[in-house]
C-alpha cells in the first residue's frame, strides 16, 4: 500500500542548547529524502494550523501534546539535577497531569542509567521508554570550530593568548512563572555575592587577559539588564539568545571555546564535563535553594566536581589557580563524568536518528492505521460542526448550544467551536461574552483569521470603530482565504471612509 512520507515535527524553543536544533541539522540526506522533517520555532508552532497532522513529534520542553495517537519522542534539555515535576517542592501541576503527559512518550532519550533513574523519579514513567544515546547538543562541544564561532560573534576576543571563561548560572525567576522564586540569591550583582567591587573584578580580568562570557538563562535575561550594562569592559561580553539566533548559532556552537566554566546549580556543567576542563561553582544561596527547589542528588559537594566560591575574593583566587593548574579536581570531574555519561563522544545524534528510523519502520502499519483514524475523526468533526452551524443560521440557539456541549464531551475545543460559541453569545445579545470567547479562541489558535474577523465584527456591531479597524487589519494580514480577504478590504475601506 502506498503511503505518503511520514512527517516528523521538531521544536526549536531557544538557541541556548537546543537538542532539536542539533538533531535536525544532523539528519542525513537519506533521512531527509525518506521523511518530511520540519523544525519549528515556538512562533511557527503556535501559528501552524496543521501541526496535528504530523506522525512523529520530537520535543525538548513538552512543547506539544497531540490528542491523537502519534509517535512522541522526548529529548529534554539537560541532565535533571534539581527537583522538577513530581520532585519539585513548588510544583503546582498535579501528579495525574504529569503522568498523563509522560505516559504518551514512546521514547525518552537519555544520558545514562543514572539519568533514567533521576528523570523517572520526576515524571513517573516506565523504564521501557528510555533509550541511552547521549544528547545531540553535546556533539557540538567536540567541534573544532567553537573558537572561530565565538570570534565571529565577538571579533575583539583574544583567542590566541588569552583565556575564555563562561559564566552560566541557573535561573531563579522568570517571566513564565514570575511568582515562583527559587533560592535566595542576592540580585544586586550577577554572581549573587553579598559584596561586589566591579572595578576590582574588571582589573583582575584585564591583568590576567581573561574574557568573561556572561550567558544568563533565557528566562532571566531581562531581569539583569541594568547589572549587565554596569559591567562595562572589553573583557566582559554579554551573550544572549537573541544574538545567537540572529547569527544562526546555538550556545553549544561556542561553549566548547571555554577554558573554564562557572555556574551554580545549572546542569550545563554535566555536559561541559565531556571536555574535561575546569569547573567552578558559586553556591551563594545553597541552603535556600535546597529548601524551596531541592536537589535530586546530594551531597552537593560530591556531585559538583570543582571548588566552591561564595565571595569575590574566593572567585578570583580560584580562577587564578585554575589558570596555572587546570588538572585541579580532575579526578572528581572524571568520577561524575563516568556516572552521568555512558557515551563520551560526538555521535549522539546519529544514535538517535538510527533509533527513530528503526522505530518508525517497526510501526509503519500502526502509523497508517492512526492516520486513517485521524482523518475519519476530522471528517466526522466537520460534519457535526456543519450541523451546529446550520442550527445557528436557523436561529436554533438552544439546540446549537446543547450540540456544542455534547461535541466537547468527546472532542477538544478547536477554533471553529470557539467561533460558533462566540456567535451564540452574540445571538443572545451578549457581545462582551462573544468577544471574550473569540479572544480565548484566538489565544489558543492565533493562526485562525476567522476568530480575529469575528472580534472585529462584534466591535463594529457595538460601535467601537477603532477596535474594529484594528482587528480587521490584523485578520487581513493573516488571511489566506480570498473571499475573506475581499470582505476585509471592503470593511476596512467602509470604516476608514466613515460611510
PDB file of C-alpha atoms in Angstrom, residues 99-347:
ATOM      1  CA  UNK A  99       1.809  11.064  34.491  1.00  0.00           C
ATOM      2  CA  UNK A 100      -0.580  11.597  31.584  1.00  0.00           C
ATOM      3  CA  UNK A 101       1.962  13.700  29.715  1.00  0.00           C
ATOM      4  CA  UNK A 102       4.905  11.344  30.139  1.00  0.00           C
ATOM      5  CA  UNK A 103       2.830   8.214  29.530  1.00  0.00           C
ATOM      6  CA  UNK A 104       2.419   9.420  25.930  1.00  0.00           C
ATOM      7  CA  UNK A 105       6.168   9.227  25.302  1.00  0.00           C
ATOM      8  CA  UNK A 106       7.202   6.279  23.156  1.00  0.00           C
ATOM      9  CA  UNK A 107      10.888   7.002  23.659  1.00  0.00           C
ATOM     10  CA  UNK A 108      12.835   9.213  26.070  1.00  0.00           C
ATOM     11  CA  UNK A 109      16.439   9.783  25.045  1.00  0.00           C
ATOM     12  CA  UNK A 110      18.901   9.549  27.906  1.00  0.00           C
ATOM     13  CA  UNK A 111      22.483  10.203  29.003  1.00  0.00           C
ATOM     14  CA  UNK A 112      22.880   7.110  31.175  1.00  0.00           C
ATOM     15  CA  UNK A 113      21.174   4.716  33.587  1.00  0.00           C
ATOM     16  CA  UNK A 114      21.605   7.392  36.272  1.00  0.00           C
ATOM     17  CA  UNK A 115      19.668   9.813  34.058  1.00  0.00           C
ATOM     18  CA  UNK A 116      16.895   7.221  33.703  1.00  0.00           C
ATOM     19  CA  UNK A 117      16.588   6.946  37.476  1.00  0.00           C
ATOM     20  CA  UNK A 118      16.591  10.707  38.095  1.00  0.00           C
ATOM     21  CA  UNK A 119      14.217  11.537  35.261  1.00  0.00           C
ATOM     22  CA  UNK A 120      11.825   8.788  36.206  1.00  0.00           C
ATOM     23  CA  UNK A 121      11.661   9.986  39.805  1.00  0.00           C
ATOM     24  CA  UNK A 122      10.376  13.273  38.396  1.00  0.00           C
ATOM     25  CA  UNK A 123       7.945  12.074  35.748  1.00  0.00           C
ATOM     26  CA  UNK A 124       6.808   8.636  36.917  1.00  0.00           C
ATOM     27  CA  UNK A 125       7.380   6.960  33.558  1.00  0.00           C
ATOM     28  CA  UNK A 126       8.420   3.417  32.736  1.00  0.00           C
ATOM     29  CA  UNK A 127      11.957   2.141  32.216  1.00  0.00           C
ATOM     30  CA  UNK A 128      10.932   0.672  28.844  1.00  0.00           C
ATOM     31  CA  UNK A 129      10.559   4.227  27.493  1.00  0.00           C
ATOM     32  CA  UNK A 130      14.237   5.141  27.922  1.00  0.00           C
ATOM     33  CA  UNK A 131      16.969   4.841  25.314  1.00  0.00           C
ATOM     34  CA  UNK A 132      20.534   5.641  26.344  1.00  0.00           C
ATOM     35  CA  UNK A 133      22.016   7.531  23.399  1.00  0.00           C
ATOM     36  CA  UNK A 134      23.586  10.725  24.668  1.00  0.00           C
ATOM     37  CA  UNK A 135      22.051  14.031  23.571  1.00  0.00           C
ATOM     38  CA  UNK A 136      22.659  15.860  20.256  1.00  0.00           C
ATOM     39  CA  UNK A 137      23.718  19.245  21.608  1.00  0.00           C
ATOM     40  CA  UNK A 138      26.716  17.641  23.294  1.00  0.00           C
ATOM     41  CA  UNK A 139      28.049  16.552  19.905  1.00  0.00           C
ATOM     42  CA  UNK A 140      28.763  20.228  19.205  1.00  0.00           C
ATOM     43  CA  UNK A 141      31.072  20.511  22.224  1.00  0.00           C
ATOM     44  CA  UNK A 142      33.657  18.491  20.317  1.00  0.00           C
ATOM     45  CA  UNK A 143      33.547  20.747  17.253  1.00  0.00           C
ATOM     46  CA  UNK A 144      36.900  22.237  16.170  1.00  0.00           C
ATOM     47  CA  UNK A 145      35.035  25.403  15.147  1.00  0.00           C
ATOM     48  CA  UNK A 146      33.932  26.564  18.626  1.00  0.00           C
ATOM     49  CA  UNK A 147      36.616  29.235  18.994  1.00  0.00           C
ATOM     50  CA  UNK A 148      36.103  30.501  15.468  1.00  0.00           C
ATOM     51  CA  UNK A 149      32.361  30.743  16.082  1.00  0.00           C
ATOM     52  CA  UNK A 150      32.965  32.816  19.217  1.00  0.00           C
ATOM     53  CA  UNK A 151      35.359  35.088  17.315  1.00  0.00           C
ATOM     54  CA  UNK A 152      32.715  35.600  14.633  1.00  0.00           C
ATOM     55  CA  UNK A 153      30.301  36.804  17.312  1.00  0.00           C
ATOM     56  CA  UNK A 154      32.878  38.923  19.164  1.00  0.00           C
ATOM     57  CA  UNK A 155      35.861  39.775  16.912  1.00  0.00           C
ATOM     58  CA  UNK A 156      37.742  41.617  19.700  1.00  0.00           C
ATOM     59  CA  UNK A 157      38.240  38.498  21.816  1.00  0.00           C
ATOM     60  CA  UNK A 158      41.870  37.437  22.200  1.00  0.00           C
ATOM     61  CA  UNK A 159      41.656  33.718  21.451  1.00  0.00           C
ATOM     62  CA  UNK A 160      45.396  33.294  20.810  1.00  0.00           C
ATOM     63  CA  UNK A 161      46.924  34.038  24.212  1.00  0.00           C
ATOM     64  CA  UNK A 162      44.028  34.940  26.496  1.00  0.00           C
ATOM     65  CA  UNK A 163      41.662  32.688  28.444  1.00  0.00           C
ATOM     66  CA  UNK A 164      37.915  32.447  27.966  1.00  0.00           C
ATOM     67  CA  UNK A 165      35.619  31.791  30.925  1.00  0.00           C
ATOM     68  CA  UNK A 166      31.884  31.205  30.581  1.00  0.00           C
ATOM     69  CA  UNK A 167      29.580  32.169  33.455  1.00  0.00           C
ATOM     70  CA  UNK A 168      26.248  30.360  33.174  1.00  0.00           C
ATOM     71  CA  UNK A 169      24.055  30.354  36.310  1.00  0.00           C
ATOM     72  CA  UNK A 170      20.685  28.651  36.573  1.00  0.00           C
ATOM     73  CA  UNK A 171      17.531  30.773  36.584  1.00  0.00           C
ATOM     74  CA  UNK A 172      15.852  31.843  39.843  1.00  0.00           C
ATOM     75  CA  UNK A 173      12.827  33.637  38.445  1.00  0.00           C
ATOM     76  CA  UNK A 174      11.310  34.006  35.021  1.00  0.00           C
ATOM     77  CA  UNK A 175       8.588  35.772  33.069  1.00  0.00           C
ATOM     78  CA  UNK A 176       6.960  32.364  32.622  1.00  0.00           C
ATOM     79  CA  UNK A 177       6.455  31.864  36.390  1.00  0.00           C
ATOM     80  CA  UNK A 178       7.079  35.319  37.940  1.00  0.00           C
ATOM     81  CA  UNK A 179       5.675  34.348  41.343  1.00  0.00           C
ATOM     82  CA  UNK A 180       7.978  31.363  41.693  1.00  0.00           C
ATOM     83  CA  UNK A 181      11.339  32.339  43.213  1.00  0.00           C
ATOM     84  CA  UNK A 182      13.997  29.670  43.586  1.00  0.00           C
ATOM     85  CA  UNK A 183      16.734  30.126  46.170  1.00  0.00           C
ATOM     86  CA  UNK A 184      17.670  33.369  47.884  1.00  0.00           C
ATOM     87  CA  UNK A 185      20.212  34.882  45.521  1.00  0.00           C
ATOM     88  CA  UNK A 186      21.377  38.465  46.045  1.00  0.00           C
ATOM     89  CA  UNK A 187      20.235  40.134  42.824  1.00  0.00           C
ATOM     90  CA  UNK A 188      22.403  43.246  43.265  1.00  0.00           C
ATOM     91  CA  UNK A 189      25.111  41.582  41.144  1.00  0.00           C
ATOM     92  CA  UNK A 190      25.120  38.708  38.677  1.00  0.00           C
ATOM     93  CA  UNK A 191      27.242  36.439  40.901  1.00  0.00           C
ATOM     94  CA  UNK A 192      24.960  36.750  43.920  1.00  0.00           C
ATOM     95  CA  UNK A 193      27.769  37.867  46.261  1.00  0.00           C
ATOM     96  CA  UNK A 194      26.894  39.921  49.326  1.00  0.00           C
ATOM     97  CA  UNK A 195      29.529  42.431  48.170  1.00  0.00           C
ATOM     98  CA  UNK A 196      30.869  43.021  44.688  1.00  0.00           C
ATOM     99  CA  UNK A 197      33.546  45.524  43.683  1.00  0.00           C
ATOM    100  CA  UNK A 198      33.083  45.654  39.948  1.00  0.00           C
ATOM    101  CA  UNK A 199      36.129  47.769  39.079  1.00  0.00           C
ATOM    102  CA  UNK A 200      38.385  45.480  41.076  1.00  0.00           C
ATOM    103  CA  UNK A 201      36.972  42.486  39.224  1.00  0.00           C
ATOM    104  CA  UNK A 202      37.407  44.133  35.833  1.00  0.00           C
ATOM    105  CA  UNK A 203      41.040  44.928  36.668  1.00  0.00           C
ATOM    106  CA  UNK A 204      41.556  41.283  37.648  1.00  0.00           C
ATOM    107  CA  UNK A 205      40.268  40.154  34.252  1.00  0.00           C
ATOM    108  CA  UNK A 206      42.460  42.651  32.411  1.00  0.00           C
ATOM    109  CA  UNK A 207      45.614  41.751  34.345  1.00  0.00           C
ATOM    110  CA  UNK A 208      45.131  38.044  33.610  1.00  0.00           C
ATOM    111  CA  UNK A 209      43.993  38.520  29.995  1.00  0.00           C
ATOM    112  CA  UNK A 210      40.667  36.827  30.693  1.00  0.00           C
ATOM    113  CA  UNK A 211      37.494  37.296  28.692  1.00  0.00           C
ATOM    114  CA  UNK A 212      34.375  36.548  30.711  1.00  0.00           C
ATOM    115  CA  UNK A 213      31.387  35.478  28.631  1.00  0.00           C
ATOM    116  CA  UNK A 214      28.208  36.005  30.646  1.00  0.00           C
ATOM    117  CA  UNK A 215      25.307  33.852  29.468  1.00  0.00           C
ATOM    118  CA  UNK A 216      22.229  34.004  31.656  1.00  0.00           C
ATOM    119  CA  UNK A 217      19.317  31.605  31.356  1.00  0.00           C
ATOM    120  CA  UNK A 218      16.864  32.781  28.628  1.00  0.00           C
ATOM    121  CA  UNK A 219      14.130  33.053  31.289  1.00  0.00           C
ATOM    122  CA  UNK A 220      16.226  35.519  33.295  1.00  0.00           C
ATOM    123  CA  UNK A 221      17.990  37.713  30.729  1.00  0.00           C
ATOM    124  CA  UNK A 222      15.555  40.630  31.054  1.00  0.00           C
ATOM    125  CA  UNK A 223      15.858  40.825  34.842  1.00  0.00           C
ATOM    126  CA  UNK A 224      19.549  41.734  34.808  1.00  0.00           C
ATOM    127  CA  UNK A 225      19.665  44.409  32.101  1.00  0.00           C
ATOM    128  CA  UNK A 226      20.898  47.116  34.495  1.00  0.00           C
ATOM    129  CA  UNK A 227      23.500  44.895  36.194  1.00  0.00           C
ATOM    130  CA  UNK A 228      24.822  43.665  32.845  1.00  0.00           C
ATOM    131  CA  UNK A 229      25.121  47.191  31.492  1.00  0.00           C
ATOM    132  CA  UNK A 230      27.165  48.146  34.576  1.00  0.00           C
ATOM    133  CA  UNK A 231      29.792  45.533  33.690  1.00  0.00           C
ATOM    134  CA  UNK A 232      31.349  47.675  31.002  1.00  0.00           C
ATOM    135  CA  UNK A 233      34.683  46.256  29.881  1.00  0.00           C
ATOM    136  CA  UNK A 234      36.321  44.823  26.779  1.00  0.00           C
ATOM    137  CA  UNK A 235      36.994  41.754  28.919  1.00  0.00           C
ATOM    138  CA  UNK A 236      33.319  41.111  29.671  1.00  0.00           C
ATOM    139  CA  UNK A 237      30.924  40.213  26.898  1.00  0.00           C
ATOM    140  CA  UNK A 238      27.222  39.561  27.241  1.00  0.00           C
ATOM    141  CA  UNK A 239      25.827  36.667  25.269  1.00  0.00           C
ATOM    142  CA  UNK A 240      22.081  36.262  24.867  1.00  0.00           C
ATOM    143  CA  UNK A 241      19.647  34.094  22.997  1.00  0.00           C
ATOM    144  CA  UNK A 242      18.716  36.835  20.542  1.00  0.00           C
ATOM    145  CA  UNK A 243      22.333  37.377  19.442  1.00  0.00           C
ATOM    146  CA  UNK A 244      22.805  33.655  18.872  1.00  0.00           C
ATOM    147  CA  UNK A 245      19.580  33.394  16.875  1.00  0.00           C
ATOM    148  CA  UNK A 246      20.420  36.381  14.674  1.00  0.00           C
ATOM    149  CA  UNK A 247      23.746  34.772  13.792  1.00  0.00           C
ATOM    150  CA  UNK A 248      22.244  31.367  13.110  1.00  0.00           C
ATOM    151  CA  UNK A 249      24.023  29.770  16.053  1.00  0.00           C
ATOM    152  CA  UNK A 250      23.226  27.873  19.201  1.00  0.00           C
ATOM    153  CA  UNK A 251      25.007  28.218  22.546  1.00  0.00           C
ATOM    154  CA  UNK A 252      26.703  24.844  22.136  1.00  0.00           C
ATOM    155  CA  UNK A 253      28.313  26.058  18.897  1.00  0.00           C
ATOM    156  CA  UNK A 254      30.577  28.204  21.083  1.00  0.00           C
ATOM    157  CA  UNK A 255      30.530  26.602  24.542  1.00  0.00           C
ATOM    158  CA  UNK A 256      33.437  24.394  23.514  1.00  0.00           C
ATOM    159  CA  UNK A 257      35.640  27.507  23.348  1.00  0.00           C
ATOM    160  CA  UNK A 258      35.518  27.971  27.135  1.00  0.00           C
ATOM    161  CA  UNK A 259      38.672  27.201  29.124  1.00  0.00           C
ATOM    162  CA  UNK A 260      36.750  27.345  32.406  1.00  0.00           C
ATOM    163  CA  UNK A 261      33.040  27.139  33.229  1.00  0.00           C
ATOM    164  CA  UNK A 262      31.486  28.956  36.191  1.00  0.00           C
ATOM    165  CA  UNK A 263      27.977  28.033  37.321  1.00  0.00           C
ATOM    166  CA  UNK A 264      25.927  27.411  40.439  1.00  0.00           C
ATOM    167  CA  UNK A 265      23.188  24.822  40.030  1.00  0.00           C
ATOM    168  CA  UNK A 266      22.794  24.718  36.254  1.00  0.00           C
ATOM    169  CA  UNK A 267      23.103  21.263  34.727  1.00  0.00           C
ATOM    170  CA  UNK A 268      25.194  22.740  31.907  1.00  0.00           C
ATOM    171  CA  UNK A 269      28.250  21.588  33.845  1.00  0.00           C
ATOM    172  CA  UNK A 270      27.212  17.947  33.342  1.00  0.00           C
ATOM    173  CA  UNK A 271      27.519  18.500  29.595  1.00  0.00           C
ATOM    174  CA  UNK A 272      30.735  20.505  29.969  1.00  0.00           C
ATOM    175  CA  UNK A 273      32.344  17.563  31.821  1.00  0.00           C
ATOM    176  CA  UNK A 274      32.772  15.924  28.421  1.00  0.00           C
ATOM    177  CA  UNK A 275      35.539  18.437  27.667  1.00  0.00           C
ATOM    178  CA  UNK A 276      37.477  17.511  30.832  1.00  0.00           C
ATOM    179  CA  UNK A 277      38.114  21.163  31.695  1.00  0.00           C
ATOM    180  CA  UNK A 278      37.882  23.144  34.971  1.00  0.00           C
ATOM    181  CA  UNK A 279      34.521  23.964  36.524  1.00  0.00           C
ATOM    182  CA  UNK A 280      33.969  26.460  39.344  1.00  0.00           C
ATOM    183  CA  UNK A 281      30.789  26.636  41.433  1.00  0.00           C
ATOM    184  CA  UNK A 282      29.122  29.609  43.155  1.00  0.00           C
ATOM    185  CA  UNK A 283      26.609  28.190  45.684  1.00  0.00           C
ATOM    186  CA  UNK A 284      25.885  31.570  47.275  1.00  0.00           C
ATOM    187  CA  UNK A 285      22.362  30.559  48.350  1.00  0.00           C
ATOM    188  CA  UNK A 286      22.753  26.803  48.662  1.00  0.00           C
ATOM    189  CA  UNK A 287      20.588  26.274  51.743  1.00  0.00           C
ATOM    190  CA  UNK A 288      17.752  28.454  50.441  1.00  0.00           C
ATOM    191  CA  UNK A 289      17.833  26.690  47.081  1.00  0.00           C
ATOM    192  CA  UNK A 290      17.719  23.299  48.779  1.00  0.00           C
ATOM    193  CA  UNK A 291      14.744  24.488  50.787  1.00  0.00           C
ATOM    194  CA  UNK A 292      12.438  25.751  48.065  1.00  0.00           C
ATOM    195  CA  UNK A 293      13.544  23.846  44.929  1.00  0.00           C
ATOM    196  CA  UNK A 294      15.570  20.904  46.142  1.00  0.00           C
ATOM    197  CA  UNK A 295      18.210  18.685  44.549  1.00  0.00           C
ATOM    198  CA  UNK A 296      17.874  15.182  43.167  1.00  0.00           C
ATOM    199  CA  UNK A 297      21.486  14.418  44.060  1.00  0.00           C
ATOM    200  CA  UNK A 298      23.201  15.098  47.364  1.00  0.00           C
ATOM    201  CA  UNK A 299      25.602  15.844  48.903  1.00  0.00           C
ATOM    202  CA  UNK A 300      26.104  18.910  46.737  1.00  0.00           C
ATOM    203  CA  UNK A 301      29.888  18.893  47.173  1.00  0.00           C
ATOM    204  CA  UNK A 302      30.214  15.386  45.743  1.00  0.00           C
ATOM    205  CA  UNK A 303      28.037  15.972  42.682  1.00  0.00           C
ATOM    206  CA  UNK A 304      29.664  19.314  41.843  1.00  0.00           C
ATOM    207  CA  UNK A 305      33.272  18.387  40.976  1.00  0.00           C
ATOM    208  CA  UNK A 306      35.034  21.678  41.457  1.00  0.00           C
ATOM    209  CA  UNK A 307      35.984  24.324  44.021  1.00  0.00           C
ATOM    210  CA  UNK A 308      33.262  26.487  45.561  1.00  0.00           C
ATOM    211  CA  UNK A 309      33.393  30.282  45.874  1.00  0.00           C
ATOM    212  CA  UNK A 310      30.911  32.446  47.762  1.00  0.00           C
ATOM    213  CA  UNK A 311      32.841  35.750  47.740  1.00  0.00           C
ATOM    214  CA  UNK A 312      34.564  37.826  45.089  1.00  0.00           C
ATOM    215  CA  UNK A 313      37.949  37.170  46.712  1.00  0.00           C
ATOM    216  CA  UNK A 314      37.413  33.389  46.576  1.00  0.00           C
ATOM    217  CA  UNK A 315      36.250  33.622  42.978  1.00  0.00           C
ATOM    218  CA  UNK A 316      39.359  35.468  41.826  1.00  0.00           C
ATOM    219  CA  UNK A 317      41.715  33.215  43.806  1.00  0.00           C
ATOM    220  CA  UNK A 318      40.101  30.089  42.380  1.00  0.00           C
ATOM    221  CA  UNK A 319      40.274  31.348  38.801  1.00  0.00           C
ATOM    222  CA  UNK A 320      43.955  32.225  39.307  1.00  0.00           C
ATOM    223  CA  UNK A 321      44.719  28.703  40.488  1.00  0.00           C
ATOM    224  CA  UNK A 322      42.860  27.078  37.595  1.00  0.00           C
ATOM    225  CA  UNK A 323      44.843  29.151  35.087  1.00  0.00           C
ATOM    226  CA  UNK A 324      48.085  27.525  36.262  1.00  0.00           C
ATOM    227  CA  UNK A 325      46.658  24.211  37.490  1.00  0.00           C
ATOM    228  CA  UNK A 326      43.840  23.093  35.145  1.00  0.00           C
ATOM    229  CA  UNK A 327      44.009  19.496  36.450  1.00  0.00           C
ATOM    230  CA  UNK A 328      42.858  20.615  39.903  1.00  0.00           C
ATOM    231  CA  UNK A 329      39.740  18.492  40.676  1.00  0.00           C
ATOM    232  CA  UNK A 330      40.429  16.315  37.606  1.00  0.00           C
ATOM    233  CA  UNK A 331      39.701  13.059  39.442  1.00  0.00           C
ATOM    234  CA  UNK A 332      36.437  14.390  40.863  1.00  0.00           C
ATOM    235  CA  UNK A 333      35.344  15.515  37.393  1.00  0.00           C
ATOM    236  CA  UNK A 334      36.199  12.111  35.957  1.00  0.00           C
ATOM    237  CA  UNK A 335      34.073  10.354  38.578  1.00  0.00           C
ATOM    238  CA  UNK A 336      30.938  12.395  37.831  1.00  0.00           C
ATOM    239  CA  UNK A 337      31.577  12.198  34.089  1.00  0.00           C
ATOM    240  CA  UNK A 338      31.550   8.404  34.236  1.00  0.00           C
ATOM    241  CA  UNK A 339      28.372   8.330  36.318  1.00  0.00           C
ATOM    242  CA  UNK A 340      26.442  10.744  34.087  1.00  0.00           C
ATOM    243  CA  UNK A 341      27.603   9.897  30.565  1.00  0.00           C
ATOM    244  CA  UNK A 342      27.560   6.409  29.088  1.00  0.00           C
ATOM    245  CA  UNK A 343      28.786   7.847  25.794  1.00  0.00           C
ATOM    246  CA  UNK A 344      31.590  10.393  25.742  1.00  0.00           C
ATOM    247  CA  UNK A 345      31.785  11.054  22.013  1.00  0.00           C
ATOM    248  CA  UNK A 346      30.143  13.196  19.316  1.00  0.00           C
ATOM    249  CA  UNK A 347      27.808  10.586  17.824  1.00  0.00           C
TER     250      UNK A 347
END
